[in-house]
């Protein structure tokens, strides 16, 4: 690579309003994406009733179409020409379908086990297709919103502060919304306390969570969750009666539950309260709320952003040459690998958090606080990313951040479950180190689009940026599939007391396994060649070319 030093000034002055408007698009995306990452596996196993191994396999198989779908969408976006530009129209056209399929993915139709599996395959595949169709153009928009590398880095920093804000909303509100929307729903069961016993009345097909609260004079009332499933006679052979789920056959009438069996102490009726939560209804209603929010945010993004960078005038439409350029773009290929590994280990860790607190710590109520505290720190860390990159370089900041995140993630394996303070402290440190890599990676993607234009005199931003979405989905799929298979391998069974082996597996999934992924990513990134000085020189040459084209 030979470059002459250029003294070029990029004079674009882009308002904070546009940066915020653009960034709200990733807040919208993450309202669904983060819900999928954190709660989808749990939803499928503990709410929808699918075996963990089946879910893991489904995540992997559905990726086959996604692998083809991503570059197709990139090519389509590059060839779109409207009065609104190439990429902005997709944000307008697909905001509503994005929200709709988010709701359908968290809907629980009353099917047989086979019917449920087919429904999960179809709804999840369609959700990922719509995610591709809106997110590849959105990601590509950052590559044409400015010709300045520093402006793109600034956009990336804003984008990921708002992206993690979307994650913050999901982490803080999902479980409270599920419990609120699904509360006191008696479509499946109703229950009352009678002489220190709980009398359950079966009202319909489905599953509900019976929350038993016992006040025995402790600082905090003891709480036990009992999943109650009402099933049809035709499904009797599909019921796994080895678990602790309380199964009631349709038409059974009433059932008497002794709460002392769950608390291991005698509970008098005046010390006992009960709540009924229909998690299926709660998750579906939560996705309706998130979907409406996402539509509003996407519309703000559409109306506040501009496309400022166009392909070279002499560029001819040629799909074969586009893919040839793509596969010869070494920095892009390296970032593709980094993105896949990064999302895989993040998906394993975040997908295991619900299991970690439910089956190891024994207190699901800590999940929201655990995730929210970490995300707040991550957002703070992202706000310093631009300054850190200006001083030390994107590559160096990325590698050091990954190494620190890996070290402190590994320490989770050695923390006792009673030491909640240490768990939260470690998570805050990991979250602090995890902040810079995400915006840096996406800023690097836009750099590879400029590198390709400089090298080949052709620009295919949509196809280049499809790497970001493909890496996200492929990495998430690998991580989620591995999480499902690991749970099955270690003998996990939903809604029951876990064996020591299955608990060890869950702990590994939030500690040593993701830590290994973090170290691997740092090693791969050490081979990345497009540093800050190189990109300034490349963009300087491209600016001269564009000015010469305008003067012709």
XYZ file of C-alpha atoms in Angstrom:
552
model
C 0.000 0.000 0.000
C 1.547 3.287 -1.091
C 0.046 6.611 -0.077
C 1.298 10.145 -0.364
C 0.723 12.360 2.651
C -2.222 14.679 2.000
C -3.037 17.884 3.868
C -6.779 17.790 3.317
C -9.390 19.452 5.505
C -12.930 18.027 5.723
C -15.135 21.029 6.279
C -18.474 19.299 6.905
C -20.255 20.694 9.938
C -22.967 18.198 10.867
C -25.380 19.142 13.641
C -25.805 17.224 16.872
C -29.511 17.051 16.020
C -28.738 14.921 12.953
C -26.351 12.712 14.918
C -29.005 12.092 17.562
C -31.704 11.519 14.942
C -29.504 9.020 13.127
C -28.577 7.271 16.367
C -32.199 6.725 17.417
C -32.378 4.203 14.575
C -30.057 1.909 16.498
C -32.033 2.466 19.694
C -35.042 1.182 17.736
C -33.137 -1.824 16.390
C -31.865 -2.756 19.835
C -35.315 -2.740 21.389
C -35.833 -5.960 19.430
C -32.244 -7.168 19.000
C -31.371 -6.981 22.719
C -34.643 -8.680 23.628
C -33.734 -11.508 21.274
C -30.203 -11.744 22.655
C -31.110 -11.725 26.341
C -34.532 -13.350 26.513
C -35.163 -15.368 23.320
C -33.526 -18.618 24.484
C -35.207 -18.356 27.892
C -38.539 -17.553 26.242
C -38.336 -20.608 23.973
C -37.318 -23.058 26.740
C -39.119 -21.786 29.853
C -42.185 -20.045 28.367
C -42.909 -21.627 24.977
C -41.794 -25.076 26.142
C -39.237 -26.034 23.476
C -36.287 -28.330 24.320
C -32.977 -26.435 24.614
C -31.218 -28.627 22.026
C -34.030 -28.040 19.513
C -33.730 -24.291 19.991
C -29.960 -24.377 19.545
C -30.304 -26.312 16.292
C -33.016 -23.938 15.065
C -30.768 -20.926 15.632
C -28.057 -22.556 13.517
C -30.240 -23.814 10.654
C -32.056 -20.511 10.184
C -28.660 -18.865 9.638
C -28.224 -20.682 6.294
C -30.770 -18.405 4.612
C -29.474 -15.391 6.509
C -26.001 -15.976 5.088
C -27.440 -15.576 1.593
C -29.931 -12.878 2.520
C -27.439 -10.361 3.932
C -25.290 -9.724 0.831
C -28.429 -9.795 -1.356
C -29.845 -6.952 0.711
C -26.574 -5.067 0.441
C -26.602 -5.365 -3.343
C -30.266 -4.272 -3.493
C -29.606 -1.220 -1.342
C -26.607 -0.177 -3.448
C -28.825 -0.256 -6.545
C -31.758 1.601 -5.014
C -32.276 5.132 -6.319
C -35.102 7.284 -4.953
C -35.695 10.928 -4.141
C -34.781 10.027 -0.543
C -31.458 8.402 -1.500
C -30.279 4.797 -1.552
C -30.563 3.738 2.078
C -33.001 6.013 3.917
C -36.149 4.672 2.152
C -35.790 1.228 3.729
C -35.992 2.767 7.189
C -39.371 4.283 6.265
C -40.740 1.251 4.424
C -39.798 -1.412 6.982
C -40.385 0.248 10.371
C -43.880 -1.269 10.729
C -42.974 -4.840 9.563
C -39.994 -4.757 11.947
C -42.270 -4.088 14.910
C -44.895 -6.602 13.745
C -42.508 -9.535 13.408
C -40.955 -8.664 16.764
C -44.361 -9.285 18.343
C -44.952 -12.507 16.377
C -41.574 -13.908 17.457
C -42.699 -13.635 21.087
C -46.185 -15.030 20.503
C -47.146 -18.489 21.841
C -49.840 -20.160 19.727
C -51.590 -23.229 21.151
C -49.938 -25.862 18.921
C -48.529 -29.320 19.473
C -44.784 -29.551 20.146
C -44.143 -30.104 16.431
C -46.385 -27.165 15.541
C -44.579 -24.966 18.043
C -41.200 -25.874 16.546
C -42.417 -25.058 13.019
C -43.899 -21.758 14.233
C -40.627 -20.842 15.943
C -38.633 -21.601 12.779
C -40.930 -19.518 10.566
C -41.416 -16.518 12.878
C -37.747 -16.308 13.837
C -36.608 -16.559 10.195
C -39.000 -13.789 9.114
C -37.864 -11.621 12.037
C -34.239 -11.983 10.964
C -35.114 -11.211 7.323
C -36.816 -7.947 8.300
C -33.944 -7.122 10.637
C -31.573 -7.564 7.684
C -33.739 -5.491 5.334
C -33.814 -2.475 7.652
C -30.439 -2.757 9.360
C -28.119 -3.168 6.382
C -29.374 0.074 4.785
C -29.243 1.756 8.193
C -25.627 0.645 8.736
C -24.723 1.670 5.172
C -26.194 5.119 5.821
C -23.343 5.802 8.247
C -20.887 5.175 5.411
C -22.422 7.885 3.171
C -23.489 10.383 5.800
C -20.034 12.028 5.673
C -16.738 11.747 3.783
C -14.790 12.621 6.936
C -13.341 9.706 8.964
C -13.551 11.782 12.155
C -17.214 12.662 11.496
C -18.007 8.992 10.874
C -16.241 8.102 14.125
C -18.348 10.750 15.864
C -21.538 9.329 14.336
C -20.450 5.856 15.445
C -19.930 7.056 19.013
C -23.383 8.683 19.109
C -24.887 5.632 17.442
C -23.607 3.213 20.034
C -24.444 5.396 22.983
C -28.029 5.298 21.725
C -27.774 1.617 20.768
C -26.820 0.713 24.326
C -29.559 3.027 25.543
C -31.935 0.743 23.661
C -30.354 -2.171 25.480
C -30.785 -0.271 28.741
C -34.507 0.113 28.054
C -34.799 -3.621 27.361
C -32.851 -4.617 30.451
C -34.684 -2.234 32.766
C -38.219 -2.666 31.488
C -38.640 -6.147 29.993
C -39.191 -8.180 33.164
C -41.239 -5.471 34.936
C -43.391 -5.116 31.805
C -43.761 -8.901 31.489
C -44.844 -9.156 35.112
C -47.179 -6.138 34.842
C -48.808 -7.002 31.513
C -49.050 -10.688 32.414
C -50.174 -10.100 36.012
C -53.474 -11.300 37.457
C -54.346 -13.050 34.226
C -56.753 -15.885 34.969
C -57.219 -17.219 31.437
C -55.075 -20.256 32.307
C -55.445 -20.615 36.082
C -56.835 -18.840 39.126
C -55.734 -19.508 42.704
C -56.737 -18.764 46.284
C -55.346 -19.499 49.748
C -57.408 -21.874 51.882
C -56.137 -23.121 55.288
C -52.437 -22.622 54.377
C -53.007 -24.464 51.111
C -53.265 -23.023 47.620
C -56.279 -24.144 45.610
C -55.599 -23.839 41.881
C -58.471 -23.792 39.405
C -57.767 -24.695 35.773
C -59.429 -22.235 33.382
C -57.808 -22.854 29.998
C -54.886 -24.156 27.944
C -51.435 -22.602 28.434
C -48.797 -21.834 31.065
C -48.697 -19.355 33.936
C -46.170 -18.577 36.632
C -47.495 -18.911 40.172
C -45.415 -16.664 42.452
C -45.480 -17.730 46.120
C -44.445 -15.049 48.627
C -43.816 -16.115 52.220
C -43.163 -13.587 55.005
C -41.300 -15.523 57.704
C -39.660 -12.566 59.403
C -36.601 -12.307 57.157
C -35.334 -8.995 55.751
C -36.976 -9.906 52.489
C -39.942 -12.248 51.901
C -39.053 -15.641 50.443
C -40.270 -16.068 46.873
C -40.744 -19.252 44.857
C -41.914 -19.497 41.265
C -43.993 -22.480 40.190
C -44.753 -22.906 36.502
C -48.255 -24.290 36.024
C -49.051 -25.752 32.616
C -52.545 -26.824 31.561
C -52.424 -29.280 28.667
C -54.781 -31.215 26.438
C -55.186 -34.995 26.594
C -53.739 -35.238 23.066
C -50.431 -33.794 24.309
C -50.053 -36.168 27.260
C -47.202 -38.156 25.680
C -45.207 -34.974 25.015
C -45.203 -33.846 28.663
C -41.887 -34.259 30.509
C -43.217 -35.197 33.947
C -39.686 -35.489 35.353
C -39.479 -31.725 35.810
C -40.899 -29.620 38.621
C -43.485 -27.965 36.386
C -46.956 -28.491 37.793
C -48.962 -30.076 34.968
C -52.758 -29.963 34.977
C -54.792 -31.735 32.350
C -57.630 -29.783 30.734
C -60.896 -30.498 32.538
C -59.065 -31.534 35.744
C -60.926 -28.841 37.705
C -59.003 -27.897 40.860
C -55.685 -28.881 42.418
C -54.405 -28.316 45.961
C -50.816 -27.200 46.347
C -48.895 -27.348 49.645
C -46.544 -24.318 49.716
C -44.480 -25.843 52.536
C -43.053 -28.305 50.003
C -41.457 -25.372 48.191
C -40.205 -23.403 51.212
C -39.162 -26.397 53.380
C -40.924 -24.754 56.358
C -44.545 -24.638 57.506
C -46.254 -21.536 56.148
C -49.391 -20.209 57.788
C -52.009 -18.593 55.551
C -51.523 -15.119 57.060
C -47.840 -15.224 56.077
C -48.503 -16.254 52.485
C -49.479 -14.250 49.413
C -49.683 -15.374 45.787
C -49.453 -13.746 42.378
C -50.227 -15.181 38.951
C -48.150 -14.079 35.974
C -48.851 -15.231 32.432
C -45.356 -14.797 30.990
C -46.520 -15.605 27.459
C -48.995 -12.740 27.482
C -46.430 -10.556 29.258
C -43.697 -11.060 26.641
C -46.108 -10.499 23.763
C -47.436 -7.280 25.310
C -43.911 -6.080 26.025
C -42.985 -6.512 22.368
C -46.025 -4.451 21.372
C -44.723 -1.610 23.558
C -41.185 -1.909 22.172
C -42.525 -2.131 18.613
C -44.438 1.152 18.881
C -41.343 2.846 20.318
C -39.202 1.456 17.476
C -41.541 2.770 14.761
C -41.418 6.295 16.202
C -37.616 6.236 16.454
C -37.135 4.925 12.904
C -39.326 7.727 11.564
C -37.204 10.297 13.404
C -34.085 8.767 11.825
C -35.616 8.926 8.361
C -36.627 12.587 8.610
C -33.425 13.921 10.236
C -30.595 12.331 8.205
C -28.978 13.013 4.830
C -26.856 11.030 2.367
C -23.790 13.088 1.370
C -21.392 10.621 -0.321
C -22.154 9.100 -3.753
C -20.318 6.406 -5.755
C -17.832 7.572 -8.450
C -19.604 8.866 -11.584
C -17.957 6.352 -13.881
C -18.933 3.373 -11.686
C -20.997 0.826 -13.614
C -23.454 -1.541 -11.980
C -21.829 -4.970 -11.894
C -22.674 -7.478 -9.174
C -19.761 -9.731 -10.111
C -17.269 -6.888 -9.694
C -18.910 -5.841 -6.422
C -18.333 -9.282 -4.920
C -14.851 -9.486 -6.415
C -13.977 -6.189 -4.731
C -15.523 -7.396 -1.488
C -13.575 -10.650 -1.347
C -10.319 -8.867 -2.144
C -10.867 -6.387 0.688
C -8.560 -7.827 3.363
C -9.531 -5.410 6.176
C -13.230 -6.169 5.574
C -12.630 -9.924 5.789
C -10.748 -9.507 9.051
C -13.542 -7.387 10.549
C -16.060 -10.002 9.452
C -14.225 -12.612 11.534
C -13.939 -10.219 14.484
C -17.655 -9.409 14.316
C -18.727 -13.047 14.229
C -16.570 -14.065 17.196
C -17.565 -10.961 19.194
C -21.298 -11.497 18.814
C -20.949 -15.230 19.470
C -19.366 -14.832 22.893
C -21.644 -11.904 23.791
C -24.704 -13.999 22.829
C -23.531 -16.893 25.007
C -22.956 -14.624 28.012
C -26.086 -12.498 27.744
C -28.254 -15.467 26.780
C -27.154 -17.218 29.983
C -27.790 -14.372 32.435
C -31.428 -15.340 33.089
C -30.393 -18.950 33.763
C -27.470 -17.806 35.934
C -29.670 -15.811 38.296
C -32.638 -18.181 38.225
C -30.809 -21.469 38.754
C -27.452 -20.525 40.365
C -27.963 -17.310 42.342
C -31.606 -18.182 43.050
C -33.009 -14.677 42.624
C -34.363 -13.621 39.220
C -35.240 -10.182 40.561
C -31.549 -9.197 40.378
C -31.369 -9.601 36.587
C -32.618 -6.137 35.669
C -30.338 -4.362 38.161
C -27.360 -6.453 37.043
C -27.872 -5.669 33.359
C -28.876 -2.028 33.801
C -25.903 -1.144 36.021
C -23.543 -2.640 33.447
C -25.163 -0.898 30.498
C -25.060 2.525 32.184
C -21.306 2.097 32.629
C -20.973 0.942 29.008
C -22.727 4.082 27.743
C -20.372 6.228 29.827
C -17.377 4.363 28.395
C -18.651 4.855 24.835
C -18.843 8.622 25.402
C -15.042 8.661 25.775
C -14.338 6.413 22.779
C -13.755 9.186 20.234
C -11.162 10.917 22.430
C -9.415 7.649 23.245
C -9.243 6.717 19.557
C -7.891 10.144 18.596
C -5.104 9.755 21.144
C -4.217 6.053 20.908
C -5.824 4.834 17.667
C -8.913 2.686 17.081
C -7.006 -0.594 16.833
C -5.064 -0.137 20.081
C -8.120 0.907 22.100
C -10.098 -2.057 20.734
C -7.432 -4.634 21.643
C -6.781 -3.343 25.174
C -10.537 -3.168 25.861
C -11.058 -6.755 24.766
C -8.178 -8.033 26.896
C -9.495 -6.274 30.004
C -13.038 -7.524 29.364
C -11.747 -11.081 28.986
C -9.729 -11.022 32.223
C -12.579 -9.765 34.393
C -15.204 -11.959 32.697
C -13.120 -15.027 33.538
C -13.182 -14.061 37.230
C -16.950 -14.723 37.358
C -16.135 -18.434 37.497
C -14.524 -18.053 40.935
C -17.117 -15.846 42.691
C -19.358 -17.401 45.339
C -23.088 -17.031 44.640
C -23.625 -15.262 47.964
C -21.158 -12.490 47.090
C -23.598 -10.343 45.119
C -21.487 -7.212 45.596
C -18.508 -8.826 43.871
C -20.720 -10.045 40.991
C -21.992 -6.525 40.373
C -18.499 -5.014 40.721
C -17.026 -7.424 38.178
C -19.900 -6.787 35.800
C -19.344 -3.033 35.999
C -15.648 -3.460 35.144
C -16.455 -5.803 32.249
C -19.097 -3.371 30.977
C -16.640 -0.463 31.197
C -14.119 -2.369 29.067
C -16.843 -3.526 26.659
C -17.935 0.008 25.751
C -15.341 1.121 23.149
C -15.139 -2.002 20.906
C -18.678 -1.744 19.452
C -18.481 1.818 18.036
C -14.876 1.246 16.977
C -15.813 -1.868 14.999
C -18.586 -0.123 13.083
C -16.401 2.913 12.374
C -13.847 0.467 10.965
C -16.508 -1.007 8.662
C -17.043 2.418 7.093
C -13.266 2.760 6.731
C -13.155 -0.465 4.715
C -15.794 0.962 2.337
C -13.512 3.941 1.655
C -10.525 1.609 1.368
C -12.368 -0.410 -1.285
C -13.233 2.755 -3.230
C -9.618 3.941 -3.036
C -8.316 0.551 -4.156
C -10.837 -0.216 -6.927
C -12.415 3.154 -7.791
C -15.781 1.567 -7.002
C -17.953 2.062 -3.905
C -20.485 -0.525 -2.697
C -21.303 0.765 0.777
C -24.441 -1.355 1.182
C -22.601 -4.555 0.380
C -19.667 -3.612 2.590
C -21.933 -2.753 5.504
C -23.884 -5.967 5.070
C -20.837 -7.465 6.755
C -21.831 -5.761 9.977
C -25.333 -7.197 10.012
C -24.193 -10.595 8.733
C -21.552 -10.758 11.458
C -24.093 -9.717 14.080
C -26.627 -12.331 13.098
C -24.151 -15.097 12.325
C -22.264 -14.494 15.560
C -25.496 -14.291 17.547
C -26.726 -17.487 15.897
C -23.547 -19.408 16.657
C -23.570 -18.126 20.230
C -27.250 -18.874 20.802
C -26.911 -22.326 19.209
C -23.900 -23.130 21.375
C -25.779 -21.877 24.444
C -28.705 -24.199 23.709
C -26.433 -27.167 23.031
C -24.322 -26.482 26.112
C -27.433 -26.361 28.293
C -28.547 -29.700 26.852
C -25.037 -31.172 27.181
C -24.859 -30.304 30.873
C -28.315 -31.821 31.498
C -30.394 -28.651 31.828
C -34.164 -29.063 32.311
C -36.392 -25.998 32.440
C -38.213 -24.960 35.619
C -36.671 -27.579 37.889
C -33.836 -27.868 40.402
C -30.608 -28.216 38.422
C -27.885 -30.810 38.947
C -24.416 -29.636 39.983
C -23.263 -30.434 36.446
C -25.870 -28.216 34.806
C -25.126 -25.387 37.247
C -21.415 -25.632 36.373
C -22.330 -25.400 32.692
C -24.377 -22.244 33.296
C -21.495 -20.653 35.250
C -19.037 -21.474 32.438
C -21.362 -19.757 29.953
C -21.113 -16.431 31.788
C -17.406 -16.665 32.602
C -14.626 -18.721 31.003
C -16.317 -19.397 27.654
C -17.038 -15.728 26.752
C -13.649 -14.732 28.212
C -11.934 -17.055 25.724
C -13.876 -15.376 22.908
C -12.739 -11.943 24.055
C -9.074 -12.993 24.038
C -9.457 -14.527 20.578
C -10.974 -11.317 19.167
C -8.082 -9.257 20.533
C -5.622 -11.580 18.812
C -7.359 -11.386 15.435
C -7.613 -7.586 15.587
C -3.836 -7.301 16.006
C -3.559 -8.011 12.239
C -5.768 -5.039 11.203
C -3.841 -2.517 9.031
C -6.061 0.576 8.535
C -4.812 2.879 11.293
C -5.813 6.532 11.719
C -2.969 7.997 9.620
C -3.623 5.573 6.760
C -7.331 6.435 6.678
C -6.652 10.188 6.686
C -4.434 9.746 3.634
C -6.964 7.504 1.847
C -9.837 9.921 2.452
C -7.621 12.803 1.325
C -6.976 11.117 -2.026
C -10.681 10.271 -2.424
C -11.644 13.882 -1.716
C -9.324 15.062 -4.498
C -10.831 12.526 -6.921
C -14.391 13.642 -6.123
C -13.484 17.311 -6.570
C -11.889 16.517 -9.936
C -15.081 14.681 -11.010
C -17.210 17.703 -10.096
C -14.968 20.034 -12.067
C -15.208 17.932 -15.259
